[in-house]
mmCIF file of C-alpha atoms in Angstrom:
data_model
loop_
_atom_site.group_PDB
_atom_site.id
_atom_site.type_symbol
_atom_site.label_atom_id
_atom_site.label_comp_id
_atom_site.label_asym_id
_atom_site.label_seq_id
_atom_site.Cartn_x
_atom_site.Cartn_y
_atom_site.Cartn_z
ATOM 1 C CA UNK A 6 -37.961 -8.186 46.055
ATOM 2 C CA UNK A 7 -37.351 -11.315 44.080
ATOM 3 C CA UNK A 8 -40.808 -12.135 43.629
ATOM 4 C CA UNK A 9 -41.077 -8.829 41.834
ATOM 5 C CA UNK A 10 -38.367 -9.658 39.561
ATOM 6 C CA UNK A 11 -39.975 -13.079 38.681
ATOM 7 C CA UNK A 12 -42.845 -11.452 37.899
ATOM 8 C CA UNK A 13 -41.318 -8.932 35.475
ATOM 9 C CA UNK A 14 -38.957 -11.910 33.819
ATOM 10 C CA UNK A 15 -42.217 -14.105 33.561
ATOM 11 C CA UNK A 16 -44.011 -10.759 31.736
ATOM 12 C CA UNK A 17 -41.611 -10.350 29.392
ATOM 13 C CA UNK A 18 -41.716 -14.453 28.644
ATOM 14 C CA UNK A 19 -45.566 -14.185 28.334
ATOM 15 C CA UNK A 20 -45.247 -11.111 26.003
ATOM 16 C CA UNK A 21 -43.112 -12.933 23.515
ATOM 17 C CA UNK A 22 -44.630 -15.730 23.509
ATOM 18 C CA UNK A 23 -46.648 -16.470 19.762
ATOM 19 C CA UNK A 24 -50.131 -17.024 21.595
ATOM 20 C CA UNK A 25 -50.260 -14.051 24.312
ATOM 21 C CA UNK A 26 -53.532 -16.276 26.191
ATOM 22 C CA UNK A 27 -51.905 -14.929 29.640
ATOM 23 C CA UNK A 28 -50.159 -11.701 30.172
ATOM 24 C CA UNK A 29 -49.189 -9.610 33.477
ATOM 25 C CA UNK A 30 -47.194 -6.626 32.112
ATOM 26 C CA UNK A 31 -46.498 -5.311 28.822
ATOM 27 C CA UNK A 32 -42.989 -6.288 27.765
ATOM 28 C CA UNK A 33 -41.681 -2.866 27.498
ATOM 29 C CA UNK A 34 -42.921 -1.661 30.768
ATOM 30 C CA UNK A 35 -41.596 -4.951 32.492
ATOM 31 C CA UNK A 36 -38.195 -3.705 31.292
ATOM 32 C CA UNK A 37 -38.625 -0.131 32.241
ATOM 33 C CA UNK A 38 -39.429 -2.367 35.841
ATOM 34 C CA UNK A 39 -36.417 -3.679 35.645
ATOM 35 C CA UNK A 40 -34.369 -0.130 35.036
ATOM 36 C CA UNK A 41 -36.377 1.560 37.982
ATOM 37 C CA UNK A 42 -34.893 -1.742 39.734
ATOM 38 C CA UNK A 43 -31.787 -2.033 38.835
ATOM 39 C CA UNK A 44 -31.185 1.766 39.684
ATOM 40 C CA UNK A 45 -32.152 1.217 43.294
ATOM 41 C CA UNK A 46 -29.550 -1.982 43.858
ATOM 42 C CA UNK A 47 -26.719 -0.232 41.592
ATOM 43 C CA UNK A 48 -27.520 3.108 44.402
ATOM 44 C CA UNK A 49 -27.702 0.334 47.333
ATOM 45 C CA UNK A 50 -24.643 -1.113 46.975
ATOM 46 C CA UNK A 51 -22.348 1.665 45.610
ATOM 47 C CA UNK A 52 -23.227 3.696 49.044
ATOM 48 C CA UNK A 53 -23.561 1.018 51.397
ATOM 49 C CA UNK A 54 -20.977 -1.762 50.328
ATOM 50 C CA UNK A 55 -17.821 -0.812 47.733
ATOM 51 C CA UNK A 56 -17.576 2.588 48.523
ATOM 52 C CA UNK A 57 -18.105 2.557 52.782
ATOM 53 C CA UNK A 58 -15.452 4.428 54.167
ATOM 54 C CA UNK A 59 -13.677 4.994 50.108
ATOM 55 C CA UNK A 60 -11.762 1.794 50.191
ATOM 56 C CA UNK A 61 -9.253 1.726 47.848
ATOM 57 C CA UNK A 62 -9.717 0.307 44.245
ATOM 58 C CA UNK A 63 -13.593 -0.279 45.039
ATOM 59 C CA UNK A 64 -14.738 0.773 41.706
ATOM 60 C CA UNK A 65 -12.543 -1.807 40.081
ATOM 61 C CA UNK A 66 -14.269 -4.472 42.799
ATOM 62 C CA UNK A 67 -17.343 -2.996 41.468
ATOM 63 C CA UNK A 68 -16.922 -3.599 37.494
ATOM 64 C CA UNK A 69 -15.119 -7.128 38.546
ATOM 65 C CA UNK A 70 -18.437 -7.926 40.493
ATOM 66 C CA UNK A 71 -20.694 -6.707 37.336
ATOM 67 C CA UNK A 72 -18.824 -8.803 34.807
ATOM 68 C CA UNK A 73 -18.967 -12.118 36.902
ATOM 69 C CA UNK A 74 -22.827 -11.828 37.358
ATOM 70 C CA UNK A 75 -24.288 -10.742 33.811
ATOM 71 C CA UNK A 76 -21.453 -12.348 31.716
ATOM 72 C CA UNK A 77 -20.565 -16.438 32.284
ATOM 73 C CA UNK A 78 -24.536 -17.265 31.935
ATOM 74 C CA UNK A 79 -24.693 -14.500 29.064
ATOM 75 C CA UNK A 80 -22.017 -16.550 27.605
ATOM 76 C CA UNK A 81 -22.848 -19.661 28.235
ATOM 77 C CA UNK A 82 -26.195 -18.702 26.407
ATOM 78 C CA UNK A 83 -24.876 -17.643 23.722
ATOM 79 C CA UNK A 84 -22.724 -20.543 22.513
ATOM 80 C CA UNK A 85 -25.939 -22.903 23.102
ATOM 81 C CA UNK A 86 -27.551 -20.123 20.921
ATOM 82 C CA UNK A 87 -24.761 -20.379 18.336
ATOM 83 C CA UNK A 88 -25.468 -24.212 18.500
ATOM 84 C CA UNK A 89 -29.124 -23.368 17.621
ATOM 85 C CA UNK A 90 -28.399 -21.491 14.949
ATOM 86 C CA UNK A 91 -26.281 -23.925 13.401
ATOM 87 C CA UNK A 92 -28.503 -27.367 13.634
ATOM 88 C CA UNK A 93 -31.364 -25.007 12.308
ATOM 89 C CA UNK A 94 -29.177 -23.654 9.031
ATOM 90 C CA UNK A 95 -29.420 -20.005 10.321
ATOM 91 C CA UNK A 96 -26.336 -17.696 9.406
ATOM 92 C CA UNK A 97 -24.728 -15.982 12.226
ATOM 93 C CA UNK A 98 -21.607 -13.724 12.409
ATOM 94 C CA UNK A 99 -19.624 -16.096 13.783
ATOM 95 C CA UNK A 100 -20.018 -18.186 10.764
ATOM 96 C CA UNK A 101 -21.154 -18.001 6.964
ATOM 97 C CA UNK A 102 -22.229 -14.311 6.181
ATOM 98 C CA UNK A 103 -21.685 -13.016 3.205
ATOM 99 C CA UNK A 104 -23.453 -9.872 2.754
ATOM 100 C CA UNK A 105 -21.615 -8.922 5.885
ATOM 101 C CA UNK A 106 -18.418 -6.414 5.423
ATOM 102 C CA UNK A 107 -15.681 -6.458 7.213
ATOM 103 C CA UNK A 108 -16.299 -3.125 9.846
ATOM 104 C CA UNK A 109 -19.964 -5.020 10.100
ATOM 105 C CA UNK A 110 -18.916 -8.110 10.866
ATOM 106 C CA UNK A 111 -16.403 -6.743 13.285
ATOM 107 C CA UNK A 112 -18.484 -4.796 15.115
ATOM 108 C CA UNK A 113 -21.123 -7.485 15.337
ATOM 109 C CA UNK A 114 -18.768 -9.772 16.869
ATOM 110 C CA UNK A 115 -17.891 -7.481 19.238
ATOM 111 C CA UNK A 116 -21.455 -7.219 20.406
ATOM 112 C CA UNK A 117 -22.429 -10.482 20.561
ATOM 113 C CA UNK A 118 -19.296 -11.510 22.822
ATOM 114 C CA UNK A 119 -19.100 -8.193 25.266
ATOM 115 C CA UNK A 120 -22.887 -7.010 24.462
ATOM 116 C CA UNK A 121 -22.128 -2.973 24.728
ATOM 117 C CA UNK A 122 -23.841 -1.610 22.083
ATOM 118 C CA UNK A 123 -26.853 -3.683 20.846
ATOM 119 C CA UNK A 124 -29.038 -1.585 21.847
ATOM 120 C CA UNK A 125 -27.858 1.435 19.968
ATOM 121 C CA UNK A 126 -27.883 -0.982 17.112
ATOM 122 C CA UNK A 127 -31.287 -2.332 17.458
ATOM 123 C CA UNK A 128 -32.754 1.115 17.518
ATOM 124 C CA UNK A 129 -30.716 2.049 13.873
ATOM 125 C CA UNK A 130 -32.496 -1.916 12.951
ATOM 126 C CA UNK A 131 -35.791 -0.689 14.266
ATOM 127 C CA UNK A 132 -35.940 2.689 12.632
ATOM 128 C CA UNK A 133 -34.663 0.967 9.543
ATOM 129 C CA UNK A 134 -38.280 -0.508 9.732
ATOM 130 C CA UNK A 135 -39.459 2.325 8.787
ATOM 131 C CA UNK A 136 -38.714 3.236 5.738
ATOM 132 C CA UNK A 137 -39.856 7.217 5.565
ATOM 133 C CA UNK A 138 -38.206 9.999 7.024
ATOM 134 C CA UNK A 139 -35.197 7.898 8.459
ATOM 135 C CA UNK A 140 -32.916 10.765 10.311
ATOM 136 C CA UNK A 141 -29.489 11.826 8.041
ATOM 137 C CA UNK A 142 -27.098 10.132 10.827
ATOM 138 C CA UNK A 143 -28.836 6.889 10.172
ATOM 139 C CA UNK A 144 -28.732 6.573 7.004
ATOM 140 C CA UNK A 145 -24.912 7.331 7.214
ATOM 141 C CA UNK A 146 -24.475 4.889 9.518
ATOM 142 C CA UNK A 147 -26.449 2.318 7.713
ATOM 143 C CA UNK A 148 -24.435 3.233 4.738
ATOM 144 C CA UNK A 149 -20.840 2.468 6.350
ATOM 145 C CA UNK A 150 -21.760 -1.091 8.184
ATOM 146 C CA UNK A 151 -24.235 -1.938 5.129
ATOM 147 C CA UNK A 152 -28.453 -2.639 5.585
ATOM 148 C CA UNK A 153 -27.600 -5.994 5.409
ATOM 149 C CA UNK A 154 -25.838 -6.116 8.915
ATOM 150 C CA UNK A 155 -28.910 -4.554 10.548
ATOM 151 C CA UNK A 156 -30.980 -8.057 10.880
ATOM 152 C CA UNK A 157 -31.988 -9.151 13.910
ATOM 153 C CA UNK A 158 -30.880 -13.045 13.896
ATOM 154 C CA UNK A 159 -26.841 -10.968 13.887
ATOM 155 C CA UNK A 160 -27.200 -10.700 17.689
ATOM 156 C CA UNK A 161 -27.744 -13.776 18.907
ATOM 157 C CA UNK A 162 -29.537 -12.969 22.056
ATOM 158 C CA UNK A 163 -32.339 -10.702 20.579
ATOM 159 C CA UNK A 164 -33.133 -8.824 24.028
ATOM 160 C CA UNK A 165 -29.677 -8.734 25.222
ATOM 161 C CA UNK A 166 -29.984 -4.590 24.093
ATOM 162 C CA UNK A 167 -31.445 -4.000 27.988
ATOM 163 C CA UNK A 168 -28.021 -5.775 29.350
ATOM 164 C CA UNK A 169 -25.951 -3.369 26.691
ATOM 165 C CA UNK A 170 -28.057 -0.349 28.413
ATOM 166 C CA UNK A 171 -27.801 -1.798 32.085
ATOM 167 C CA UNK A 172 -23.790 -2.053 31.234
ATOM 168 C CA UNK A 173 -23.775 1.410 30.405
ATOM 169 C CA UNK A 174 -25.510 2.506 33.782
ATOM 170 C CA UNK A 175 -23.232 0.590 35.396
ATOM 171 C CA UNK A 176 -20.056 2.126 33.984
ATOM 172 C CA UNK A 177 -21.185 5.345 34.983
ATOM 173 C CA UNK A 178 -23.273 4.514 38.411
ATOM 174 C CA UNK A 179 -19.695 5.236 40.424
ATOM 175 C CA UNK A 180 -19.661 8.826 39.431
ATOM 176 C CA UNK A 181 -23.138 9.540 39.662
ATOM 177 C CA UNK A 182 -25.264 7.578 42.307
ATOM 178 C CA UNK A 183 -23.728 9.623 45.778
ATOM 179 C CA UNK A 184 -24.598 13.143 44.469
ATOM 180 C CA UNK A 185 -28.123 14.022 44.586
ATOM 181 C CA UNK A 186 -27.714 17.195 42.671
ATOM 182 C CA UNK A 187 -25.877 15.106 39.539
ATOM 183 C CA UNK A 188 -28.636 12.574 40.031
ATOM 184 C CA UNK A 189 -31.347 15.584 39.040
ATOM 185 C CA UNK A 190 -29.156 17.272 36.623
ATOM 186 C CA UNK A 191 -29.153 13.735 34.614
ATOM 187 C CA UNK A 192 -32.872 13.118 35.058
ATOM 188 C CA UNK A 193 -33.594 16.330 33.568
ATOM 189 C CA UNK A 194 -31.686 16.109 30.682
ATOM 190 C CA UNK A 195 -32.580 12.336 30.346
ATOM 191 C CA UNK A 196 -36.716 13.989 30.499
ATOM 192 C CA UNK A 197 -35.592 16.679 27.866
ATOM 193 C CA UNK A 198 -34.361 13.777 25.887
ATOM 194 C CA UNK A 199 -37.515 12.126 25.808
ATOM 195 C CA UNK A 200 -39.475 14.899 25.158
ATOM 196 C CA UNK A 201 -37.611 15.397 21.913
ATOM 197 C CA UNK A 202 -38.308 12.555 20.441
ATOM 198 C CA UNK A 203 -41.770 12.483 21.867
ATOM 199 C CA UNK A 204 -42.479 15.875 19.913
ATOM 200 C CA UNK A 205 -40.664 15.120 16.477
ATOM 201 C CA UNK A 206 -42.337 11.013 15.931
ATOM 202 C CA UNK A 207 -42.290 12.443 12.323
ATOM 203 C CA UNK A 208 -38.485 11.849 11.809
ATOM 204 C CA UNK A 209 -37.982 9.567 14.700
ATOM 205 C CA UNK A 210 -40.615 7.756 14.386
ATOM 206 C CA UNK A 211 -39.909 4.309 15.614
ATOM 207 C CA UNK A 212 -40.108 3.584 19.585
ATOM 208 C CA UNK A 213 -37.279 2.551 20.150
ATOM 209 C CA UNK A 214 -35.982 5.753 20.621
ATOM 210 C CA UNK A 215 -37.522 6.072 23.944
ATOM 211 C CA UNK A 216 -37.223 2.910 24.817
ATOM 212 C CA UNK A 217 -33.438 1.652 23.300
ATOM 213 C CA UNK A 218 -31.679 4.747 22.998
ATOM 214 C CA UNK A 219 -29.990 5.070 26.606
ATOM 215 C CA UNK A 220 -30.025 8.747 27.133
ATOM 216 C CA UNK A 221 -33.973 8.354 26.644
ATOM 217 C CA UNK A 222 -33.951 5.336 29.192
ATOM 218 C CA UNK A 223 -31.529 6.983 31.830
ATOM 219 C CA UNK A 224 -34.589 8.327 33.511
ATOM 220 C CA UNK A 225 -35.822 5.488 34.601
ATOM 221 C CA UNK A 226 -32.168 4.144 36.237
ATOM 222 C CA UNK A 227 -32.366 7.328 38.253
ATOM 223 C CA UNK A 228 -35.668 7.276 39.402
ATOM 224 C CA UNK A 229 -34.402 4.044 41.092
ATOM 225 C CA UNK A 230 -31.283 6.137 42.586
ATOM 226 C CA UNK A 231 -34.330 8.101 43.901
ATOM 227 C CA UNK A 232 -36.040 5.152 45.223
ATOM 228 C CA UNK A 233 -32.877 4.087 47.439
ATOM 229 C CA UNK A 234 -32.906 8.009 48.622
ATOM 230 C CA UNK A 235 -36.342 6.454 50.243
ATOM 231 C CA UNK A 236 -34.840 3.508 51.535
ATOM 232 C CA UNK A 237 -32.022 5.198 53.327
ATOM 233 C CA UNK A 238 -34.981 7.830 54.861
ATOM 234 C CA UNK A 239 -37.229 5.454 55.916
ATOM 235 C CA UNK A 240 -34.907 4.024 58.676
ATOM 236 C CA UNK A 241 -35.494 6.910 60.765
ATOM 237 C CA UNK A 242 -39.721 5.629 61.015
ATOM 238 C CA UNK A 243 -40.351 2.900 63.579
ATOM 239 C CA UNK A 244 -40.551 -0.539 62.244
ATOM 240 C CA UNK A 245 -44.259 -1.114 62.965
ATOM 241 C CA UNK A 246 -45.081 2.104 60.833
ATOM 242 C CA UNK A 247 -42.445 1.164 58.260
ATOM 243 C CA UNK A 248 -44.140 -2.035 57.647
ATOM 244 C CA UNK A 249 -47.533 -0.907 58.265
ATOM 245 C CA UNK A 250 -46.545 1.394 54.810
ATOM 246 C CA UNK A 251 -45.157 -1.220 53.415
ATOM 247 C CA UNK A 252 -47.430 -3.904 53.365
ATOM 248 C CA UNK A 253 -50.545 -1.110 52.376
ATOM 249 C CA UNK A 254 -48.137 -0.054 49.155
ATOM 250 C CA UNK A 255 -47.755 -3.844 47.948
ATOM 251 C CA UNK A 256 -51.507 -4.132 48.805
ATOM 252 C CA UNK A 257 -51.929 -1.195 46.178
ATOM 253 C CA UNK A 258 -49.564 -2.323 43.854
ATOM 254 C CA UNK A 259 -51.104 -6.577 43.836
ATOM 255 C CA UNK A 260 -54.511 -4.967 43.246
ATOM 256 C CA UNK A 261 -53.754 -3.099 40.667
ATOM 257 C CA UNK A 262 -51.865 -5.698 38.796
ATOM 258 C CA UNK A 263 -54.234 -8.512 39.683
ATOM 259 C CA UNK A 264 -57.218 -6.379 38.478
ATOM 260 C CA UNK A 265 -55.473 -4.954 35.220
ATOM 261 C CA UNK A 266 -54.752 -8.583 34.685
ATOM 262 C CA UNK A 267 -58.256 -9.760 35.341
ATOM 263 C CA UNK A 268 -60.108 -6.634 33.104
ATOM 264 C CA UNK A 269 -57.851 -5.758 30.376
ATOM 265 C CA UNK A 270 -55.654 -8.868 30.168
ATOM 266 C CA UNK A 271 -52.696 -7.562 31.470
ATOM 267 C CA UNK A 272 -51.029 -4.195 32.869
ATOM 268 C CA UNK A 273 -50.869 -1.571 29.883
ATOM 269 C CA UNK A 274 -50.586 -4.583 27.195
ATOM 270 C CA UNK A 275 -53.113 -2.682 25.403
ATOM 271 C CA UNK A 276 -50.853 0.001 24.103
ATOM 272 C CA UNK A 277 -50.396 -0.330 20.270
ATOM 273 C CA UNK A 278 -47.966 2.366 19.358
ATOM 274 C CA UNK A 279 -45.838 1.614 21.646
ATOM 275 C CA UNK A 280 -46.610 4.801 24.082
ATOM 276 C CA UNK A 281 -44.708 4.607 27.552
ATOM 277 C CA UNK A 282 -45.138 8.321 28.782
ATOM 278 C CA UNK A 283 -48.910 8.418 29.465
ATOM 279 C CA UNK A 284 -49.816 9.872 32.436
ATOM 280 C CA UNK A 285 -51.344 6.608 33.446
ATOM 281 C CA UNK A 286 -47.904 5.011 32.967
ATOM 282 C CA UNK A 287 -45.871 7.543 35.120
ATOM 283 C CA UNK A 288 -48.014 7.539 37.764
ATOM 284 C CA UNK A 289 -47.240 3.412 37.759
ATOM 285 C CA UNK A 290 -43.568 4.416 37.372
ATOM 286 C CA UNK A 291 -43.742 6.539 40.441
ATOM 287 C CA UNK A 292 -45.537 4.072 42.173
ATOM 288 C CA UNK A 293 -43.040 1.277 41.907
ATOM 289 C CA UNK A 294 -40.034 4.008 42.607
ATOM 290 C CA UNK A 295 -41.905 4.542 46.066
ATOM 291 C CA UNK A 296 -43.054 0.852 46.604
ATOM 292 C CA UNK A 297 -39.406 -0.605 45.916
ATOM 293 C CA UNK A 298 -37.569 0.700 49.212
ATOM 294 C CA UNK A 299 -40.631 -0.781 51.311
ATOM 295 C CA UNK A 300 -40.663 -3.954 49.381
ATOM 296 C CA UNK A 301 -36.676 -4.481 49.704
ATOM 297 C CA UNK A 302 -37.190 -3.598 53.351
ATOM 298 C CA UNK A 303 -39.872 -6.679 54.387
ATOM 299 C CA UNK A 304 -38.190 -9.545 51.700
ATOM 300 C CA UNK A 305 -33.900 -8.261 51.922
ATOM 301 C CA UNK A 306 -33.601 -11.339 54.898
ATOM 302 C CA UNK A 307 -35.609 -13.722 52.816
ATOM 303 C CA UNK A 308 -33.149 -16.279 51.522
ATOM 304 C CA UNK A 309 -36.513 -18.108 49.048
ATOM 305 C CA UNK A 310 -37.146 -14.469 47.961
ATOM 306 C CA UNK A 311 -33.395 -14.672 47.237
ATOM 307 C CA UNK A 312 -33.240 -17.569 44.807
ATOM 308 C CA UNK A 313 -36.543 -16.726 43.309
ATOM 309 C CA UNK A 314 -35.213 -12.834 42.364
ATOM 310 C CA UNK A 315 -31.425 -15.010 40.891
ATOM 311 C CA UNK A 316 -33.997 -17.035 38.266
ATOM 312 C CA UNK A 317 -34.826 -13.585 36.728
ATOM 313 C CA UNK A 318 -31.468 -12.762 35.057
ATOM 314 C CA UNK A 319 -30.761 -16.063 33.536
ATOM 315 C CA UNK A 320 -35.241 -16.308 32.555
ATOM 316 C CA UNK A 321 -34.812 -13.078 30.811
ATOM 317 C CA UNK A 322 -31.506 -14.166 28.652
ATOM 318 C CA UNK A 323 -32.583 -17.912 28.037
ATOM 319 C CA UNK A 324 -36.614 -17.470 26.952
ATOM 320 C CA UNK A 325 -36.260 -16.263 23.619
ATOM 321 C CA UNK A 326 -34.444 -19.606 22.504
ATOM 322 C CA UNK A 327 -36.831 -22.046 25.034
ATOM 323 C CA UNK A 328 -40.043 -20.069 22.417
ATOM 324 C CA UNK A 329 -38.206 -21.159 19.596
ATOM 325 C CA UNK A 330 -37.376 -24.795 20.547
ATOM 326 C CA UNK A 331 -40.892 -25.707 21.617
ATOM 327 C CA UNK A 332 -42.582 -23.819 18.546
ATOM 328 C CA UNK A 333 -40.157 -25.999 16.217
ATOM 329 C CA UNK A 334 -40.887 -29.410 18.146
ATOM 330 C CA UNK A 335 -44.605 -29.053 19.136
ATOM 331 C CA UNK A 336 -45.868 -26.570 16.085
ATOM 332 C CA UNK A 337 -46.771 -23.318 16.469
ATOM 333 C CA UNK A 338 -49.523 -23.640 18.296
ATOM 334 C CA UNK A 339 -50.723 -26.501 21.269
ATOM 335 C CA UNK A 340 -52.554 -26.361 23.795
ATOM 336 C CA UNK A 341 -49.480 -27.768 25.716
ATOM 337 C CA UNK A 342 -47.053 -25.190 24.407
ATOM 338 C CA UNK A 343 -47.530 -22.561 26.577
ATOM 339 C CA UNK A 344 -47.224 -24.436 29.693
ATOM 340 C CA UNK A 345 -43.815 -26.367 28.073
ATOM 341 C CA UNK A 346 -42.264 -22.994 27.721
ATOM 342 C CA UNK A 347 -42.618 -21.816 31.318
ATOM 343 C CA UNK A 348 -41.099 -25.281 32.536
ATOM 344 C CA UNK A 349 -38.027 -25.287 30.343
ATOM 345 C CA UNK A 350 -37.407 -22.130 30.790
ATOM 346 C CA UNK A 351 -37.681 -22.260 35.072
ATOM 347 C CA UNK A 352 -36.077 -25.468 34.481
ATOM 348 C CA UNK A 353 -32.617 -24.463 32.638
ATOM 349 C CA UNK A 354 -32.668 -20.839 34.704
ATOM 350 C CA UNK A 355 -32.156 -23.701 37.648
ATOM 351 C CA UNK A 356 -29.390 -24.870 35.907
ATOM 352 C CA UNK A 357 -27.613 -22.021 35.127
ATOM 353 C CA UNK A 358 -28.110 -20.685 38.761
ATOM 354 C CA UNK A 359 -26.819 -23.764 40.173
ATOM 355 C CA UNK A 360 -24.326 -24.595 37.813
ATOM 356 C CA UNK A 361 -23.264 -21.265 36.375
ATOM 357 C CA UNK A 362 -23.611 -18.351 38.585
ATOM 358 C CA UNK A 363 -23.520 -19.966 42.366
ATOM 359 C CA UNK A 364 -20.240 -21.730 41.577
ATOM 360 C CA UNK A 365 -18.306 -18.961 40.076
ATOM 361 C CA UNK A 366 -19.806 -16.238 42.997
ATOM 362 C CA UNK A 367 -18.375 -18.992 45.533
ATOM 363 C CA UNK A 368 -15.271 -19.279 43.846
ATOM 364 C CA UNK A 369 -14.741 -15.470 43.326
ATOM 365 C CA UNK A 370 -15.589 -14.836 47.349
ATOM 366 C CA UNK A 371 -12.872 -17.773 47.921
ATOM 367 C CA UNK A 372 -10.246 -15.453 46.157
ATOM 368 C CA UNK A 373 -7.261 -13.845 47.947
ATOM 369 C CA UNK A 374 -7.436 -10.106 48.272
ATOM 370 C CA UNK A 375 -4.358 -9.655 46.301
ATOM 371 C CA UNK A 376 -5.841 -11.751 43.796
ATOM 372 C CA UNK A 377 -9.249 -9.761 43.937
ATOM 373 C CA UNK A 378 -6.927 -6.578 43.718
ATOM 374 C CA UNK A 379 -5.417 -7.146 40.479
ATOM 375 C CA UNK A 380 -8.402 -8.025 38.627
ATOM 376 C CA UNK A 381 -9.760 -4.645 40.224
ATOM 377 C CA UNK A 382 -6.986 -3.281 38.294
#
């Protein structure tokens, strides 16, 4: 499955990029991708690996596990980022902000370093965009932390607001992933959600709402708890008809992206208002939930589909400053650029694999149980 997450990190890469002369998927839906995804692994290794006969303390080896693979490289990032911003004169929390006040800058420093809650706070940024109709709770909240503290170059990874959702699916994927009947009681509620804000676009009118707002997103994590609900059924079909099915649903899924890439420049990059509930799109979304279990099935032994799926994480957090570092040295627009971008950006996701994540997942499996225990607790 790592190719697929390649492909979604490239997509979102492409999609900010200033010149969009290549696209595959439209940013947003390469992150809903990514949700549907991540649901499906969080389900995976929840039933079959921490919580196999209810070992002791395994949700604590769960969080442990979370925090050593999204936060040294996240961290890492971030003080190169910080770096950045100070060679290129921007202000940043961590340094010279005046129109900050104190319960701003506070919780701004908070997100930057432990990234829970950025994306609550770029969806009050986002609606702050526009300027009519902004709901009552806003504006109180805008009111206590100050406009001011609602601009984007506060957060110093812009997109880190998906890892502030994914950390809140994972805090409550323990409790929720092994019952199927509090797995549909979410996803309805989660769908009512949506359909709120779908029907009232005059008060909440940005998208962000559906797209940053967890409880709108939710959804999407499940449908991947779904997709592993597949996985575990499909062991009881031979293997020739298992892969038979699973090699026809790539098939499927590669034409559809190749073609939509070919014809309309991309899969669903043609959606101005930011729309990610068309029937068109859910019928993708179910797609992928069905295609995932088949997919993990043919590529889980693959140790190159491995390492290609481990560039994604550190592709996704690292783009956004590789853009700005090649549009500052080579102008904003070359015929170069484009292809500069894509090799810096594979390039340092190599490094931080190989420097960054690999060493400390070694180190961490090197631990003594007793060790592994107390950071548990």
């Amino acid at each position: 499955m790592g190719i697929l997450r390649l492909i979604l990190a490239l997509s979102v890469l492409f999609w900010h990029m200033p010149n969009h002369n290549f696209l595959i998927f439209h940013g947003g839906i390469a992150v809903i991708i990514f949700f549907i995804i991540s649901g499906f692994y969080m389900s995976l290794v929840i039933n079959d690996k921490y919580s196999v006969g209810l070992e002791e303390k395994w949700i604590g080896k769960f969080y442990s596990n979370r925090v050593l693979k999204l936060m040294p490289v996240y961290l890492v990032f971030c003080f190169i980022e910080f770096i950045w911003y100070l060679k290129t004169n921007n202000p940043t929390v961590f340094t010279h902000a005046p129109d900050l006040n104190l319960q701003s800058r506070i919780v701004l420093i908070f997100m930057n370093l432990f990234i829970v809650g950025q994306d609550l706070w770029q969806t009050i940024l986002t609606q702050q965009g526009y300027q009519a109709n902004i709901p009552p709770i806003i504006g109180h909240i805008t009111n206590f932390f100050g406009e001011e503290a609602f601009k984007q170059n506060y957060l110093l990874v812009g997109q880190a607001w998906t890892l502030g959702i994914e950390i809140v699916f994972y805090l409550l994927a323990p409790f929720i992933v092994k019952s199927k009947k509090t797995l549909i009681v979410l996803a309805i509620c989660s769908l009512l959600v949506r359909i709120f804000f779908v029907m009232n676009p005059e008060v909440y009118s940005t998208p962000a709402w559906l797209m940053r707002f967890f409880p709108s997103v939710l959804l999407f994590f499940i449908l991947g708890c779904f997709s592993y609900q597949i996985y575990k059924s499909i062991n009881a079909i031979s293997v020739r008809k298992r892969n038979f099915i699973g090699w026809a649903l790539i098939v499927v899924v590669a034409v559809f992206i190749v073609s939509n890439v070919v014809v309309n420049h991309g899969v669903f990059t043609h959606n101005p208002y930011e729309n990610y509930d068309t029937l068109e799109e859910w019928l993708f979304y179910i797609l992928i939930t069905v295609t995932i279990p088949f997919l993990f099935n043919l590529t889980k032994g693959s140790k190159i589909d491995n390492l290609i799926g481990q560039l994604s994480y550190p592709m996704y957090v690292i783009h956004g400053l590789i853009i700005g570092i090649v549009i500052n040295s080579t102008g904003y627009k070359t015929s170069t650029q484009s292809i500069l971008i894509i090799f810096w950006t594979i390039l340092f996701s190599l490094a931080l694999v190989y420097c960054i994540e690999k060493p400390i997942d070694k180190k961490f499996r090197k631990m003594p149980k007793q060790l592994l225990e107390k950071i548990s607790d």
